[in-house]
Structures are given as C-alpha cells and as structure tokens.
Coordinates of C-alpha atoms and ligand atoms in Angstrom, one line a residue:
X94 CA 73.2 -130.1 117.1
X95 CA 74.3 -133.2 118.5
X96 CA 71.3 -135.6 119.2
X97 CA 71.4 -137.9 122.2
X98 CA 69.1 -139.6 124.4
X99 CA 69.3 -137.9 127.9
X100 CA 66.5 -140.3 129.2
X101 CA 66.7 -143.8 128.3
X102 CA 64.8 -147.0 129.3
X103 CA 61.5 -148.5 128.6
X104 CA 58.1 -147.2 129.8
X105 CA 56.7 -149.8 132.2
X106 CA 53.3 -148.7 133.4
X107 CA 50.2 -147.5 132.0
X108 CA 50.1 -143.9 131.4
X109 CA 47.9 -141.4 129.8
X110 CA 44.5 -140.3 129.2
X111 CA 42.3 -137.1 128.2
X112 CA 39.3 -136.7 130.0
X113 CA 36.3 -134.6 129.1
X114 CA 34.6 -134.7 132.5
X115 CA 31.7 -133.6 134.4
X116 CA 33.2 -135.1 137.5
X117 CA 36.7 -136.1 138.4
X118 CA 39.0 -136.6 135.6
X119 CA 39.0 -140.2 134.3
X120 CA 41.7 -142.3 134.0
X121 CA 41.6 -144.6 131.2
X122 CA 44.7 -146.7 130.8
X123 CA 46.5 -147.7 127.8
X124 CA 49.4 -149.5 127.1
X125 CA 52.9 -148.2 126.9
X126 CA 55.3 -148.9 124.1
X127 CA 59.0 -147.8 124.5
X128 CA 60.0 -144.7 123.4
X129 CA 61.2 -143.8 119.9
X130 CA 64.8 -142.7 120.3
X131 CA 64.0 -140.0 117.5
X132 CA 61.2 -138.7 119.6
X133 CA 63.7 -136.9 122.1
X134 CA 67.0 -134.7 121.6
X135 CA 69.2 -133.2 123.7
X136 CA 71.1 -130.0 123.3
X137 CA 74.7 -129.8 124.4
X138 CA 75.8 -127.0 126.5
X139 CA 77.3 -124.2 124.2
X140 CA 78.2 -121.4 126.7
X141 CA 78.7 -120.2 130.2
X142 CA 75.4 -118.9 131.2
X143 CA 75.4 -115.9 133.5
X144 CA 72.7 -114.9 136.0
X145 CA 70.2 -112.1 135.1
X146 CA 69.4 -109.3 137.5
X147 CA 66.3 -109.6 139.5
X148 CA 63.2 -108.6 137.8
X149 CA 60.9 -106.1 139.3
X150 CA 57.6 -106.5 141.1
X151 CA 54.7 -107.6 139.1
X152 CA 53.7 -105.3 136.3
X153 CA 56.4 -102.7 137.0
X154 CA 58.4 -101.9 134.1
X155 CA 62.3 -101.3 134.7
X156 CA 63.5 -98.0 133.4
X157 CA 66.5 -100.1 132.0
X158 CA 64.3 -102.0 129.8
X159 CA 61.8 -99.3 128.8
X160 CA 64.7 -97.3 127.5
X161 CA 65.5 -100.3 125.2
X162 CA 62.9 -99.8 123.0
X163 CA 60.2 -102.1 123.7
X164 CA 56.8 -100.0 123.3
X165 CA 53.7 -100.4 125.2
X166 CA 51.9 -101.2 121.8
X167 CA 52.0 -104.7 123.4
X168 CA 49.6 -104.0 126.2
X169 CA 46.8 -106.0 126.0
X170 CA 43.8 -103.6 125.0
X171 CA 45.4 -101.9 122.2
X172 CA 47.1 -105.0 120.9
X173 CA 44.4 -108.0 121.2
X174 CA 42.6 -106.2 118.3
X175 CA 46.1 -105.9 116.2
X176 CA 46.8 -109.5 116.8
X177 CA 43.4 -110.7 116.4
X178 CA 41.0 -111.1 113.9
X179 CA 41.5 -108.0 111.8
X180 CA 43.6 -104.8 112.0
X181 CA 47.5 -104.5 111.6
X182 CA 50.5 -106.6 112.4
X183 CA 51.6 -105.8 116.0
X184 CA 55.3 -106.7 116.1
X185 CA 58.1 -106.1 118.8
X186 CA 59.5 -102.8 117.7
X187 CA 62.5 -102.7 115.8
X188 CA 62.1 -106.2 115.1
X189 CA 60.5 -108.6 112.8
X190 CA 58.9 -110.6 115.6
X191 CA 55.2 -110.7 115.3
X192 CA 53.1 -110.6 118.5
X193 CA 50.0 -112.8 118.2
X194 CA 47.4 -112.6 120.8
X195 CA 44.7 -115.0 119.5
X196 CA 44.3 -118.8 118.3
X197 CA 42.9 -117.2 115.0
X198 CA 45.9 -115.0 114.7
X199 CA 48.4 -117.8 115.2
X200 CA 46.3 -120.2 112.7
X201 CA 46.6 -117.2 110.1
X202 CA 50.3 -116.9 110.6
X203 CA 50.7 -120.6 110.6
X204 CA 49.0 -121.5 107.5
X205 CA 51.5 -120.5 104.8
X206 CA 54.3 -122.3 106.2
X207 CA 52.5 -125.5 106.2
X208 CA 52.2 -125.2 102.4
X209 CA 56.0 -123.9 102.0
X210 CA 57.5 -126.5 104.2
X211 CA 59.2 -124.3 106.6
X212 CA 59.6 -125.9 110.2
X213 CA 58.3 -124.3 112.9
X214 CA 59.5 -124.8 116.6
X215 CA 57.6 -123.6 119.6
X216 CA 59.2 -122.7 123.1
X217 CA 56.7 -122.6 125.8
X218 CA 57.1 -120.4 128.5
X219 CA 55.4 -118.4 131.3
X220 CA 57.5 -115.1 130.5
X221 CA 59.6 -113.5 133.1
X222 CA 62.4 -114.6 130.6
X223 CA 66.1 -115.4 131.7
X224 CA 68.8 -117.0 130.0
X225 CA 67.4 -120.6 130.4
X226 CA 64.5 -119.5 128.1
X227 CA 66.9 -118.1 125.8
X228 CA 69.4 -121.0 125.5
X229 CA 66.0 -123.0 124.5
X230 CA 65.1 -120.2 121.7
X231 CA 68.8 -120.2 120.4
X232 CA 68.6 -124.1 120.0
X233 CA 65.1 -123.9 118.4
X234 CA 66.4 -121.3 115.9
X235 CA 69.6 -123.5 115.1
X236 CA 67.3 -126.1 113.6
X237 CA 64.1 -124.5 112.4
X238 CA 62.9 -122.1 110.1
X239 CA 60.6 -120.2 112.4
X240 CA 60.6 -119.9 116.4
X241 CA 57.4 -119.2 118.3
X242 CA 57.9 -118.2 121.9
X243 CA 54.7 -118.6 123.9
X244 CA 54.2 -116.2 127.1
X245 CA 51.4 -117.6 129.1
X246 CA 50.9 -117.7 132.7
X247 CA 48.6 -120.8 132.8
X248 CA 46.3 -120.5 135.8
X249 CA 45.3 -124.3 135.6
X250 CA 48.6 -125.4 136.8
X251 CA 48.7 -123.2 139.9
X252 CA 47.3 -124.6 142.7
X253 CA 44.5 -122.5 144.7
X254 CA 47.3 -121.6 147.4
X255 CA 50.1 -121.2 145.1
X256 CA 51.6 -118.1 143.6
X257 CA 49.4 -117.2 140.6
X258 CA 48.7 -113.4 141.8
X259 CA 52.4 -112.7 142.4
X260 CA 54.1 -114.5 139.4
X261 CA 56.4 -112.0 138.0
X262 CA 55.1 -110.7 134.8
X263 CA 57.7 -108.9 132.8
X264 CA 56.6 -108.3 129.6
X265 CA 58.4 -105.2 128.4
X266 CA 61.7 -106.8 129.6
X267 CA 60.7 -110.0 127.9
X268 CA 60.2 -108.2 124.4
X269 CA 63.4 -106.4 125.0
X270 CA 65.2 -109.8 125.6
X271 CA 63.5 -111.2 122.6
X272 CA 64.8 -108.3 120.3
X273 CA 68.2 -108.5 121.4
X274 CA 68.3 -112.3 121.3
X275 CA 66.9 -112.1 117.7
X276 CA 69.5 -109.5 116.6
X277 CA 72.2 -111.9 117.9
X278 CA 70.6 -114.7 115.8
X279 CA 70.5 -112.7 112.8
X280 CA 74.5 -112.0 113.0
X281 CA 75.1 -116.0 113.6
X282 CA 75.0 -117.4 110.4
X283 CA 74.9 -121.0 111.5
X284 CA 71.1 -120.6 112.5
X285 CA 68.3 -121.8 110.0
X286 CA 65.8 -119.4 111.7
X287 CA 65.1 -116.7 114.1
X288 CA 62.0 -115.5 116.5
X289 CA 59.2 -115.2 114.0
X290 CA 56.6 -114.6 116.8
X291 CA 55.5 -114.5 120.3
X292 CA 52.2 -116.0 121.2
X293 CA 50.7 -114.0 124.2
X294 CA 47.1 -115.2 124.6
X295 CA 44.4 -114.2 127.1
X296 CA 43.0 -116.9 129.4
X297 CA 39.7 -116.4 127.6
X298 CA 41.0 -117.6 124.4
X299 CA 43.0 -120.5 126.1
X300 CA 39.9 -121.7 128.0
X301 CA 36.7 -121.1 126.0
X302 CA 34.8 -122.6 128.6
X303 CA 36.0 -120.2 131.4
X304 CA 38.7 -119.9 133.8
X305 CA 40.1 -123.3 134.5
X306 CA 39.4 -124.9 137.9
X307 CA 42.4 -125.1 140.2
X308 CA 41.0 -127.9 142.3
X309 CA 41.8 -131.5 142.2
X310 CA 38.2 -132.4 141.7
X311 CA 37.4 -129.4 139.6
X312 CA 35.3 -129.9 136.2
X313 CA 36.6 -129.2 132.7
X314 CA 38.4 -130.8 129.7
X315 CA 41.6 -131.5 131.1
X316 CA 44.6 -133.8 130.0
X317 CA 46.1 -136.2 132.6
X318 CA 49.3 -138.1 132.3
X319 CA 49.4 -140.8 135.1
X320 CA 51.1 -142.2 137.1
X321 CA 54.2 -140.2 136.1
X322 CA 52.3 -136.9 136.9
X323 CA 51.4 -138.0 140.4
X324 CA 54.7 -138.4 142.0
X325 CA 57.2 -136.1 143.2
X326 CA 56.2 -132.8 141.8
X327 CA 52.9 -134.4 141.2
X328 CA 52.2 -135.1 145.0
X329 CA 53.5 -131.7 146.2
X330 CA 51.4 -130.0 143.4
X331 CA 48.4 -132.2 142.7
X332 CA 47.2 -130.3 139.9
X333 CA 50.4 -129.2 138.4
X334 CA 50.9 -131.7 135.6
X335 CA 47.2 -131.7 134.7
X336 CA 47.4 -128.2 134.2
X337 CA 50.8 -128.2 132.2
X338 CA 49.6 -131.2 130.0
X339 CA 46.3 -129.6 129.1
X340 CA 47.9 -126.0 128.0
X341 CA 50.7 -127.8 126.3
X342 CA 48.2 -130.0 124.1
X343 CA 46.4 -126.6 123.6
X344 CA 49.4 -124.9 122.4
X345 CA 50.7 -127.8 120.5
X346 CA 47.3 -127.7 118.6
X347 CA 47.1 -124.1 118.1
X348 CA 50.9 -123.5 117.1
X349 CA 51.4 -127.1 115.2
X350 CA 55.1 -127.3 115.6
X351 CA 57.3 -129.7 114.1
X352 CA 59.6 -129.5 117.3
X353 CA 59.1 -128.4 120.9
X354 CA 61.6 -127.2 123.5
X355 CA 61.8 -128.0 126.9
X356 CA 64.4 -127.4 129.6
X357 CA 65.7 -130.2 131.7
X358 CA 65.3 -128.1 134.9
X359 CA 61.8 -129.1 135.0
X360 CA 62.8 -132.8 134.4
X361 CA 59.7 -134.5 135.4
X362 CA 58.0 -132.0 133.1
X363 CA 59.9 -133.2 130.1
X364 CA 58.9 -136.9 131.0
X365 CA 55.3 -136.0 131.2
X366 CA 55.4 -134.1 128.0
X367 CA 57.4 -137.0 126.2
X368 CA 54.4 -139.4 127.2
X369 CA 51.8 -136.6 126.1
X370 CA 53.5 -136.6 122.5
X371 CA 53.7 -140.4 122.5
X372 CA 50.4 -141.5 123.7
X373 CA 48.4 -139.0 121.8
X374 CA 50.6 -139.8 118.6
X375 CA 51.5 -135.8 118.1
X376 CA 53.6 -135.5 115.1
X377 CA 56.2 -133.3 117.2
X378 CA 59.8 -133.9 118.2
X379 CA 60.7 -133.2 121.9
X380 CA 63.9 -131.5 122.4
X381 CA 65.1 -131.2 125.9
X382 CA 68.0 -128.2 126.7
X383 CA 70.3 -128.4 129.6
X384 CA 69.4 -126.6 132.7
X385 CA 71.1 -123.0 132.8
X386 CA 72.9 -122.0 135.9
X387 CA 74.1 -118.9 137.6
X388 CA 77.8 -118.8 138.3
X389 CA 77.4 -120.1 141.9
X390 CA 75.4 -123.3 140.4
X391 CA 71.9 -121.9 141.2
X392 CA 69.4 -123.2 138.5
X393 CA 67.9 -120.0 136.7
X394 CA 64.2 -119.9 137.5
X395 CA 61.7 -117.3 137.0
X396 CA 61.0 -117.6 140.8
X397 CA 64.3 -117.0 142.0
X398 CA 63.3 -113.3 142.2
X399 CA 61.3 -114.3 145.3
X400 CA 64.4 -115.1 147.1
X401 CA 65.9 -111.7 148.1
X402 CA 69.7 -111.0 149.1
X403 CA 69.6 -113.4 152.5
X404 CA 68.3 -116.6 150.8
X405 CA 69.7 -116.2 147.5
X406 CA 73.3 -117.5 148.4
X407 CA 71.8 -120.2 150.7
X408 CA 69.3 -121.4 147.7
X409 CA 72.4 -123.3 146.1
X410 CA 72.4 -125.9 149.0
X411 CA 70.1 -128.2 146.5
X412 CA 72.4 -128.0 143.8
X413 CA 75.3 -128.8 146.1
X414 CA 73.3 -131.9 147.6
X415 CA 72.6 -133.4 144.4
X416 CA 76.0 -133.1 143.2
X417 CA 77.2 -134.9 146.3
X418 CA 74.8 -137.9 145.3
X419 CA 76.2 -137.5 141.8
X420 CA 80.0 -137.8 143.0
X421 CA 78.8 -140.9 145.3
X422 CA 77.4 -142.6 142.3
X423 CA 80.4 -141.5 140.0
X424 CA 82.6 -143.2 142.9
X425 CA 80.8 -146.6 142.4
X426 CA 77.9 -146.5 144.9
X427 CA 74.5 -148.0 143.3
X428 CA 72.3 -148.4 146.3
X429 CA 69.8 -145.7 147.1
X430 CA 70.8 -145.3 150.8
X431 CA 74.4 -144.6 149.9
X432 CA 73.7 -142.0 146.9
X433 CA 70.7 -140.2 148.5
X434 CA 72.8 -140.4 151.7
X435 CA 75.2 -138.0 150.5
X436 CA 72.7 -135.6 149.3
X437 CA 71.0 -135.7 153.0
X438 CA 74.4 -135.0 154.7
X439 CA 75.1 -131.6 152.8
X440 CA 71.4 -130.5 153.4
X441 CA 71.5 -131.6 157.2
X442 CA 74.8 -129.7 157.8
X443 CA 73.6 -126.7 155.8
X444 CA 70.7 -126.3 157.9
X445 CA 72.6 -127.0 161.1
X446 CA 75.0 -124.2 160.2
X447 CA 72.2 -121.6 159.4
X448 CA 70.3 -122.5 162.7
X449 CA 73.5 -121.7 164.7
X450 CA 73.0 -118.1 163.2
X451 CA 70.9 -115.6 165.0
X452 CA 67.4 -115.1 163.6
X453 CA 68.3 -111.6 161.7
X454 CA 70.8 -113.5 159.8
X455 CA 69.6 -117.1 159.4
X456 CA 67.8 -118.6 156.4
X457 CA 65.5 -122.0 157.2
X458 CA 64.4 -124.2 154.6
X459 CA 62.5 -127.4 154.6
X460 CA 63.1 -130.4 152.3
X461 CA 60.1 -131.3 150.2
X462 CA 61.9 -134.6 148.7
X463 CA 65.3 -135.8 147.7
X464 CA 64.7 -138.6 144.8
X465 CA 66.4 -141.2 142.9
X466 CA 64.0 -142.6 140.3
X467 CA 63.7 -144.2 137.1
X468 CA 64.3 -142.0 134.1
X469 CA 61.2 -143.1 132.1
X470 CA 58.8 -143.4 134.9
X471 CA 60.0 -141.3 137.7
X472 CA 59.3 -144.3 140.3
X473 CA 61.7 -144.5 143.2
X474 CA 64.7 -146.7 142.7
X475 CA 66.2 -148.8 145.3
X476 CA 69.3 -149.2 143.2
X477 CA 70.7 -147.7 140.0
X478 CA 71.0 -149.9 137.1
X479 CA 74.1 -148.3 135.2
X480 CA 72.9 -149.5 131.9
X481 CA 69.5 -147.6 132.4
X482 CA 70.7 -144.4 134.4
X483 CA 68.6 -142.6 136.9
X484 CA 67.4 -139.1 137.7
X485 CA 68.5 -137.3 141.0
X486 CA 66.1 -134.8 141.7
X487 CA 65.0 -132.7 144.5
X488 CA 62.7 -129.8 145.9
X489 CA 63.2 -127.7 148.8
X490 CA 61.0 -124.9 150.3
X491 CA 63.0 -121.6 151.4
X492 CA 60.9 -120.1 154.0
X493 CA 60.3 -116.3 154.5
X494 CA 63.2 -114.7 156.5
X495 CA 63.0 -114.1 160.2
X496 CA 63.5 -110.9 161.9
X497 CA 64.2 -109.0 158.5
X498 CA 66.8 -106.2 159.0
X499 CA 66.3 -102.5 158.3
X500 CA 66.3 -102.0 154.3
X501 CA 67.0 -105.5 153.8
X502 CA 65.9 -106.7 150.1
X503 CA 63.4 -109.6 151.0
X504 CA 62.9 -110.4 147.3
X505 CA 59.8 -110.0 144.9
X506 CA 56.3 -109.6 146.4
X507 CA 57.9 -109.3 150.1
X508 CA 59.7 -112.4 150.0
X509 CA 57.4 -115.5 150.3
X510 CA 58.3 -118.8 150.9
X511 CA 59.8 -120.2 147.6
X512 CA 59.8 -123.7 146.2
X513 CA 63.0 -124.7 144.2
X514 CA 63.5 -127.8 142.1
X515 CA 66.7 -129.1 140.4
X516 CA 68.2 -132.4 139.1
X517 CA 70.8 -134.2 137.8
X518 CA 70.4 -136.9 135.2
X519 CA 72.8 -140.2 135.8
X520 CA 73.4 -141.1 132.4
X521 CA 73.5 -144.8 131.5
X522 CA 77.0 -146.0 130.8
X523 CA 77.0 -146.4 127.3
X524 CA 76.1 -142.6 126.8
X525 CA 79.0 -141.4 128.7
X526 CA 81.8 -142.8 126.5
Ligands
LIG1062 N1 67.5 -122.7 134.1 C1 66.8 -123.3 133.0 N2 67.7 -123.9 132.0 C2 66.9 -124.3 131.2 N3 65.7 -124.4 130.8 C3 64.8 -123.9 131.7 C4 65.4 -123.2 132.8 N4 64.6 -122.6 133.6 C5 63.3 -122.7 133.0 N5 63.8 -123.5 131.8 C6 62.7 -123.9 130.7 O1 61.9 -123.0 130.2 C7 60.8 -123.4 129.7 C8 59.5 -122.5 130.4 O2 59.7 -122.4 132.0 P1 58.9 -121.2 132.9 O3 58.8 -120.1 131.9 O4 58.3 -121.9 133.9 O5 60.4 -120.7 133.6 P2 60.8 -121.2 135.1 O6 62.1 -120.5 135.1 O7 60.9 -122.7 134.9 O8 59.9 -120.6 135.9 P3 59.4 -121.1 137.5 O9 60.1 -120.4 138.5 O10 58.0 -120.9 137.4 O11 59.7 -122.5 137.6 C9 60.5 -124.7 130.6 O12 60.6 -125.6 129.4 C10 61.6 -124.9 131.5 O13 62.2 -126.2 131.8
LIG1063 C1 55.6 -125.6 129.8 C2 54.9 -124.7 130.5 C3 55.1 -123.2 129.8 C4 53.4 -124.6 130.7 O1 52.7 -123.6 131.1 C5 55.4 -124.3 132.2 O2 55.0 -125.4 132.6 C6 56.8 -123.8 132.2 O3 57.0 -122.7 132.1 O4 57.8 -124.6 132.4
LIG1064 N1 58.7 -124.2 135.2 C1 57.5 -124.9 135.9 C2 56.4 -124.0 136.0 C3 55.7 -123.9 137.3 O1 56.3 -124.5 138.4 O2 54.6 -123.5 137.3

C-alpha cells in the first residue's frame, strides 16, 4: 500500500480532553505537537466503485440476501450467549468470521494474537455496509493478519432530534456482504489477512453506566476533542464528535488494534480521530481510505437510502459544487472568495433550476456550509497556502419532497430530510508531483 500523508501541516491549537464528569464535560487544554507522518496513511484508489442497491426499511430482511446464506443465528438473543461469556462460537454461516457480541468475547479472541504477534486491524462502522466500507476492509486485509469490523449504531453521536430511530439496520445483508468479501479476499493472494471477526455489541455493554446522554450538557464519561470537534459538522451536530470520540476510544480499548481504518468521506472525523490517537498516546496507526462514489459521483453513504428516486439524482449537486471549487484552485485561484465562489455558483444555479419546476417534480435543498479549511485544525482559511493545502468540504440538507406523486419511491423511512456531506482535499504542492 502506498503511504502518503493526506493531510499535512502542524496543529496550532490546544486540543483534547477526556472528561469524567458529573456536570458539563470539562475542557482541559494541552499542548499540541505536530503529527507524526507515520501516524497517518492513505489508501490509493484501486478500482471503480459502483453504487449498491438501496437497503430496505429498518429491520426488514431483503429476500435477495436471505437467500444468500446469512442465517438468523446472529439475532441478538440467541447469539449473545454464543458470543458472550460461555457457549459455542458464533460465526457468519459458511465462513470463518466470528461474531463477537461482548467486550469479554473480544478480549478472549484478542489475547492469543498479542502473544503470537499477529497484527489486528479495526474498521469501525455503523453497519448498513456499502462499497465504501468494503474498500476499507480490503485495505485492512491487505496489510494485517486479522481484520475486525465493528457494527454498532452508537446512540451517543446522534442528537436528540436526529435519526437514531430510523437509521438503516441491515444485519443480514451486512453478514452476506462480509461473507462475499471474505471469499474474495481468500482468492486474492496479495492479502496478509481476512475478515476474522465482526464485533456487534449491545448498548448495555458499550455503555455500562446506562444509555448515553444525547444532550450537550448530558452527564457521563465522554471524550471531547476541541476545538476541532466544534466547527463545521460539530457546529451543526454539537454532540456528534463527543459521541464519535467516546465510542472510538471504547472500541480501540476493547479491540486493541495496531491499525484503524477510516474513510475520507467523513474528513473532519478523520482529523478528530488523529487527534484522539495522538493526544492520548494510543499505539495505533490511523489509515484513511479514499471516498468511494457512485458512477455519478455521489459519495456512498448509508444515509443515501433516505433519498428516494426524485432526490437521488439532484444529490450530486454537492459533489459538483466542490468539484468547481477544486477546478478554481487548480486554475490558480487561492483566495477563499474565488475558490468558494465557484462552488456557490453551482449550488445557486442548481437550486434556481429546481425552483423553476412544478412542486411535484422539484427538489429543494438547503446549504448548511461550504468550507475551505486548514487540514489540521479545520479552521476556515482566507487563502490557501499551496505548501499546506486545504480541505474543501460541505454539507447540504435535502428537504422532503413536496407533492409526492402516486407510487413515488420516497426513500427509506418515508424520505425525511437528509443531511449529506462531502469533501475534496487540496493536497500540498509537494504531494502532487
Ligand atoms: N463512501 C465512502 N468511502 C469511503 N469510506 C466511507 C464511505 N462512507 C463511509 N465511509 C467510512 O466508513 C466508516 C463507517 O461509516 P458509517 O458506518 O457511518 O457509514 P456512512 O456511509 O458514513 O454512514 P452515514 O450515512 O451515517 O454517514 C467511516 O470511517 C466512514 O468514513
Ligand atoms: C466511526 C463510527 C463508526 C463511530 O460510531 C461512525 O462515526 C462512522 O461510522 O463513521
Ligand atoms: N459516518 C458518520 C456517522 C454519522 O453521521 O453519524
């Protein structure tokens, strides 16, 4: 695997704190030395990635995947005992992939690999697996003896008004996808390892003190990474990075991986995770994989299933807008106004074109932010220094369709408002040669 630094530059601001609080999370500030180049790696794109078919409604098992051999032995009541303290070993049927349900089960699985010096990689996910997740697992298998995929919809990172209740859960399809991928990995002699285990915990195990608070001032044991976790996504979703950093700290402590794999699609999350690893001295290498896209450029995302047939083609507008900003940069523009102006023009024109249509045909969206930020701090830039590069990112909210047509596919859960994110990294000049 080619290893380059996707995000260069020095951290300039105080960063992280763990807060074990009985009140608001405390923010202890610590100094912030520059990142070690060895702490981050980047996966080159290896293949064209195709869009996956939409996933079904929550907890509905598609007949296509039921037929593929994923048995219901993985339903939680029967398998908690299997993967837990005693009992037999639960596996994804027809594979050697262990299904681990408890912290204790992971610890037992992990212990011999510490002794035999086999490397373990972790790919954290919230399930509803798509080709973006699979590309991270492929990269992990290439360089590690064992790959653990975690599948856990973490309540702590959802705000109280967000979509925890409707988030797509497709366990059977996920098992089938992992089984297919594992067979593919077994046939490819270039891999060091395969998918060894899926960690699918219950919230009782992940949060022993009880269901985690979702309010900004909730009490509890949280990891906060500030100020980087407070801007952009953190501004729109004030408890999001607290939840992500907290669950990732738990997952890292449970699995004790040598390497962890995250996708560039969630670019601010990668910056937060790098800070977490650096500031808490975790002996872990963070590897970032490129964003997997559908043929029309839309970043694959589990939440795309909410879009439905009318909004899906329009959703590419964010990618096109960021692409226009990148073109402006490549054409020599450096100032924020010139670079981001190109993106705003695309968004404005696309919205105007939609608003000219009849309500039963049009799609409305709101721009949450379009950002040009420093690669290390995610703070807004007035101009890009080509020696450091920058991150173009954005978030848009696709509003529910107006005047649904008879029989129209509105998307998962009736097609609520969907927040989409995307980004493009403007790499430092030295990396482009
Ligand atoms: N298109 C993608 N390309 C590469 N990695 C991705 C892509 N989508 C998600 N990932 C990565 O997969 C990991 C798990 O992400 P997650 O399970 O939240 O999926 P998601 O598609 O990002 O879901 P959501 O729609 O909730 O944002 C994260 O590291 C994320 O960045
Ligand atoms: C990293 C993660 C699995 C933590 O829940 C989640 O934020 C995600 O899927 O990107
Ligand atoms: N992929 C990030 C998870 C989230 O948006 O909740």
